[in-house]
Structure formats: structure tokens, C-alpha cells
Amino acid sequence: MCGIIAYTGKRQAKELLLDGLRALEYRGYDSAGLYIPESGMVKAVGPVASLVAAVPHEFLGTSGIAHTRWATHGAPKEANAHPHTDDLKKVVIVHNGIIENYKELKEMLAHKGHTFVSETDSEIVANLIAEKRKTAKSLVDAVTESLKELRGTYGLAIMAADEPGTIIAARMGSPLVLGIGESENFIASDPTPIMRHTKNVIYLNDGEIAIVTGTSYDIFTLAGASVARVPEAIDWTVEAAEKGGYEHYMEKEMMEIPEVIENTMLGRVILEEGRAKLGGLIDVAEKLKSAKRIIIVGCGTAYYAGLVGEYLIESLARVPVEVELASEFRYRNPVIEEGTIVLAVSQSGETIDTLEAMREGKRRGALTLGIVNVVGSTIARESDAGVYNHAGPEIGVASTKAFVSQLVVLALFALHLGREREMSEEDGHAFVKALTELPNHVRTIQSTRGLIEKIAPTYATTRDFLYIGRKQNYPTALEGALKLKEISYVHAEGYSAGEMKHGPLAMIDKDFPTVAIAPQDSVYEKMVSNIEEIKARSGRVFAILTEGDVYGAERADDAFFIPKTHEYLSPILAVIPLQFFAYYISLAKGLPIDKPRNLAKSVTVE
Ligand code: F6R
């Protein structure tokens, strides 16, 4: 995700800011930039090294702000990189987060004569502050007034060209930390870039603003109340800081899931109407309304997300869906008729098979859509329309948070289609309610992951696993098995539980355990029967059950409980313990969790 570093003090800011940007590289980014009031602004697409090469040798000044950008609005290009300024170049900002109402604000500012050079939501903030500054008593008043008009999330560092030495920081939803030094102060999106200079930090809370100079910092709330805060000492190592204190990126990314769900839904749910609003699909709204068939294509985890999508879309919107491995679809001579949509699901947006499958759909006249995490990636650019995940960069090779965000986007997509068709307002409300409860449900699951940490090592020497589920949790079984395979190198097969008697039951014995996904839903009783059949053949069962399901737990050897949710959203919760299970088994085996052998994060060759 984007990174912020800002400095004000007595030292020259250039090298400090560039060092800070290097320290933020681990977060993933596509472009970077910095601003020093006395010298100006420089931006570059690509690695921080490109920015370093672009900054003039003499770039003097003792305060400044800098940013690494991970695109969310607008492709990775210089005009979209931060810092952003208003059209008169008086106010300069770096921003993390998403401004939901930026389109309305942009329109309002355009009416007042402001012009824009980027496609970002962030540029609007600089212009809004500049607009308010025309009448406000001070820069900070202009900032406070502007923040009150923003909807969405932000971590902001703001400077004015005519007030070097002063930086204003503001936080709502996107973390910001102040680093308090000797006659110098820092602001950053996390402690990594500042901890080499000071260990004394203050984490800003949502709704707080700080005015920071080299010798002072004043914190207050949006309502104007002063906040007294004493710096705390951090004792992280740089390596730990990059992973947010976690041992592996995979663990960090699993722990980010509640926030990822919130970001994926941000601005996309209309609570009062029980509807979803997907800005990226507005241009194809009419075609969506008349869609007759949807073909979802993807690979690996993204394909499994598509399988869950099939249940969601068919049940909520009553549109026929087929899900196809992209590598098969592209060579299959598929039948594409009028009203067919080809929907590509891809975290990277660069997977060659998914891209080619989508292109094949386009050649044959289908409307092509993308559900993509990486903004500006090839699938995002080439699809007719689409929805971004907003999951932030996923660095661990095994997909975790991106899978969950794919499910959330597919749920929003199904809700959107459904409410445009036959889905009642009442059902829409119930579904939206269930969606908004998900982040806290995931937090509950995370708080009990110690149980999985305890039982996983008892399975660490197992050679083969079966994962079973039914209906929407059949794909969860496939995904759970894939996670285990890729990071622990253990053979695991995902099966529809209904298929057990048609073959796999023959393999069951005391050394061949089964992970059974059996939440209390419309197929719960059938799943319990499957569990009993396995138990009757001495098979060991680890069951994922709904909270309070004593009956199910009594039938399994090990059980993990997840909160109750809407049936079709249950894969979002059920997959979390399976991700942890794979993680802890891999940990027990001492394997390189973030970079499993033979695998790459982005598969751009066949
Ligand atoms: C598994 C995993 C892969 C990817 C697949 C598609 O954990 O990460 O199976 O899901 O390679 O990648 P994207 O989504 O980038 O198209």
C-alpha cells in the first residue's frame, strides 16, 4: 500500500526523504515522488531508484513530504504519482486512502475554476484546501474545514509553499505515526522509515490532526479539541516493522483482512436501499441489465473465488454463470452469444491465461469485465469495465487477503445485479447487513487463531489431506487444499462432500485426515453425515463449524468455530481458519512461507 514519509527539522530533507522512501519500498508501490518547498517537486514511475536519479543534486530545504504510490485511482504514471498540488501550486499533499466523494468534490471545484492534471482522488484534496484557504484564517483552518467535507479514508501530510517548515498531518482510517526527534520531527505511514532516526513515536487516531514543526507538535481533533499525547518508545527491528511486527508477509496479510473487507466495500454499499454501487460498472450498466450469461475465468485461487461467485450470482441475481479455468477456456472454442459477459478475476491483472481468456471473449463479442487488485494492470486496462479490489499489495505468494476481497467484490457484484433484477429490497437489506458484519466476524476468528496454532503441529507430519465442503463451501475446500499444497508441500485434495461415496472414501483411514467445512447452512446435515461416514472408517476430522455447534464438534476430532453469517458469504469466514491452518503447518515444518519453492507471485508465462 502507499507509503508516506515527511520531515521537518534542521537537516537537509532530500536524503532523509529518499532514505525514508527506500524503507517504505517493502509495502509495494508503482511510483514515487517528493516535495521540498524551497526546491520543488519531483516524481518518477517505477522504483525509488528512478526517483533518486531524477532529483537534482542541489535540492535544498529542511522540510518536505514524500510518497510511494500503489495505484487505486488512475494508472501508475507520473501525473498520478504523489505529491499532488492545487492548480496554483500553493498547497501540496501526499495521501494514503480513498476519497469516496471525490467525483462530487471535483465537480464543485471545477465550477470554481480549478483545473486538474491527474486521474486521482488525492489531487482533489489539495485543491479543496487551496479553495478553503482563500477565506480561512490559517492553513490549518483550511485543512480542518476541508477534512469535514471528505468521505472515505485518509492519511495525509500537507504543506503550503509559503510555509516551509510546517507540516500538517491528518488521519481517518489510514495509519499515520509521528516520530519525535531532537529538534526534528517526522510523519510516516508506519514506523519503518523513521525508526532509524528516533524510537519515540505517537500514533495518530482517526479524526486527529497534527501541526508539526521541527521543534513542536500540536494534536487536536476535527472538532478543535486539543489532544495531549506522550510519545511512546518502539522497540521493533526494521525487519519486523516491514512486516508490521509479524513474522511473515502471509501472516500480516491475513491479519489485514478485516481492513481489506472494509476497503473493498468502502463507498460501494448503499445501506438505506440494500444495494451495491460499483462505480467501475456505470458505463456498462445497460449491458449488465440485459446480460443473459456470465462466464467467469481465472486461475488458481482466483478461479476458486469465481466458483463462489457462481453461487452468489445465480442465487441473488438469477443469471446463469459458468466458471472456467482460464487456461482451458482460451483453447476451447467457447460459445459466446449476444448478452454474454466474460468476467476475469485476477489479483495481479497480469496472469497470461486469464488475460488471453478475456481477450478470447472480447474477440468473440462478449462484454469483458475485470475484478483486479493491481490498478492499471493489463486486465484492468483491456477489460471493458471492472471493479478494483482495493486489497493493497499482496507480497506473500499464497493469496489470502486478495482471495477474500475477490469474494467481497463478487458478493457486491451479485447484489448489484440482483437488486437490478428480482432481488427484493428486504433481501438486499439482509445481505448488506451481513456484509457489513464481516470485518468484525473475521476479527473474532483471528482472536481465536491460537487454537489452530495449537492443533496444526499435530498434523505437521501428515502426508495427505482431504478437504470437503458442499455448495458454496465446496470451492472453500478447494482453496483450503490449495493453500496447504503451496506453502507446506503436503498433498491435499479438495472434494465436494457429496462425491465421497463415489471414490475418495476408499482412501480414508487413520492416517488420512479430512478437513470438513460444515457451517450451519442448508447442507449442514448432509455434511454431518459425511463426517460420520469418515469417522466410521477411522478417519480423523478437523471440522470448521458455526459458533455454538456442540453437536458437530462432538462428531469431529478437532473443531474450529466461525460466526454465523449469510449462507453465501460463509466462504469468506470459513477460508480464514484454513489459511491459518496451512500457515501454521508450514511454520511447524520450517518452510519458506512467503516464497514457496517453484512458485511465483505473478504468472505471466503459460
Ligand atoms: C494461490 C495463488 C495462485 C493465484 C493464481 C492467479 O495462492 O496465489 O493460485 O491465485 O496464480 O493469480 P492472479 O489472481 O494474479 O491472476
Short mmCIF file of N, CA and C and ligand atoms in Angstrom, two decimals, residues 299-302 345-349 351 354 397-399 406 479 482-483 486 601 603, ligand 1:
data_model
loop_
_atom_site.label_atom_id
_atom_site.label_comp_id
_atom_site.label_asym_id
_atom_site.label_seq_id
_atom_site.Cartn_x
_atom_site.Cartn_y
_atom_site.Cartn_z
N CYS A 299 -7.48 -18.22 -12.64
CA CYS A 299 -6.56 -19.34 -12.39
C CYS A 299 -6.39 -19.50 -10.88
N GLY A 300 -6.15 -20.72 -10.45
CA GLY A 300 -5.81 -20.98 -9.04
C GLY A 300 -6.85 -20.41 -8.10
N THR A 301 -6.36 -19.66 -7.13
CA THR A 301 -7.22 -19.07 -6.12
C THR A 301 -8.31 -18.18 -6.74
N ALA A 302 -7.94 -17.44 -7.77
CA ALA A 302 -8.92 -16.55 -8.40
C ALA A 302 -10.04 -17.36 -9.05
N VAL A 345 -11.18 -12.74 -13.24
CA VAL A 345 -10.81 -12.46 -11.85
C VAL A 345 -9.31 -12.67 -11.72
N SER A 346 -8.60 -11.64 -11.29
CA SER A 346 -7.14 -11.77 -11.19
C SER A 346 -6.59 -10.74 -10.21
N GLN A 347 -5.85 -11.22 -9.21
CA GLN A 347 -5.22 -10.31 -8.26
C GLN A 347 -4.24 -9.42 -9.00
N SER A 348 -3.32 -10.02 -9.74
CA SER A 348 -2.23 -9.26 -10.38
C SER A 348 -2.72 -8.50 -11.61
N GLY A 349 -3.77 -9.03 -12.25
CA GLY A 349 -4.21 -8.43 -13.51
C GLY A 349 -3.26 -8.72 -14.65
N THR A 351 -1.96 -12.23 -15.13
CA THR A 351 -1.86 -13.68 -15.39
C THR A 351 -2.19 -13.94 -16.86
N THR A 354 -5.42 -15.83 -17.91
CA THR A 354 -6.65 -15.08 -17.64
C THR A 354 -6.80 -13.94 -18.65
N VAL A 397 3.39 -15.10 -1.58
CA VAL A 397 2.98 -15.75 -2.84
C VAL A 397 1.59 -16.38 -2.69
N ALA A 398 1.31 -16.97 -1.56
CA ALA A 398 0.00 -17.59 -1.36
C ALA A 398 -1.05 -16.48 -1.14
N SER A 399 -2.04 -16.48 -1.99
CA SER A 399 -3.04 -15.43 -1.92
C SER A 399 -3.97 -15.65 -0.72
N GLN A 406 -11.68 -10.69 -3.37
CA GLN A 406 -12.36 -11.13 -4.60
C GLN A 406 -13.77 -11.62 -4.27
N GLU A 479 -9.95 -24.31 -2.18
CA GLU A 479 -8.99 -23.25 -1.84
C GLU A 479 -8.16 -23.63 -0.60
N LEU A 482 -5.58 -26.03 -1.68
CA LEU A 482 -4.53 -25.36 -2.47
C LEU A 482 -3.55 -24.63 -1.54
N LYS A 483 -4.10 -23.94 -0.52
CA LYS A 483 -3.22 -23.20 0.40
C LYS A 483 -2.23 -24.16 1.05
N GLU A 486 0.47 -25.41 -1.50
CA GLU A 486 1.51 -24.49 -1.96
C GLU A 486 2.50 -24.09 -0.89
N LYS A 601 4.72 -15.06 -7.79
CA LYS A 601 3.51 -14.30 -7.42
C LYS A 601 2.68 -13.98 -8.65
N VAL A 603 2.02 -14.89 -12.66
CA VAL A 603 2.35 -15.91 -13.66
C VAL A 603 2.09 -15.33 -15.05
C1 F6R B 1 -2.60 -19.24 -4.87
C2 F6R B 1 -2.32 -18.20 -5.83
C3 F6R B 1 -2.49 -18.50 -7.27
C4 F6R B 1 -3.12 -17.30 -7.98
C5 F6R B 1 -3.15 -17.53 -9.48
C6 F6R B 1 -3.83 -16.40 -10.22
O1 F6R B 1 -2.41 -18.81 -3.56
O2 F6R B 1 -1.97 -17.11 -5.46
O3 F6R B 1 -3.25 -19.64 -7.48
O4 F6R B 1 -4.41 -17.11 -7.49
O5 F6R B 1 -1.84 -17.66 -9.96
O6 F6R B 1 -3.19 -15.18 -9.98
P1 F6R B 1 -3.91 -13.82 -10.27
O7 F6R B 1 -5.02 -13.69 -9.32
O8 F6R B 1 -2.85 -12.78 -10.08
O9 F6R B 1 -4.41 -13.88 -11.68
#
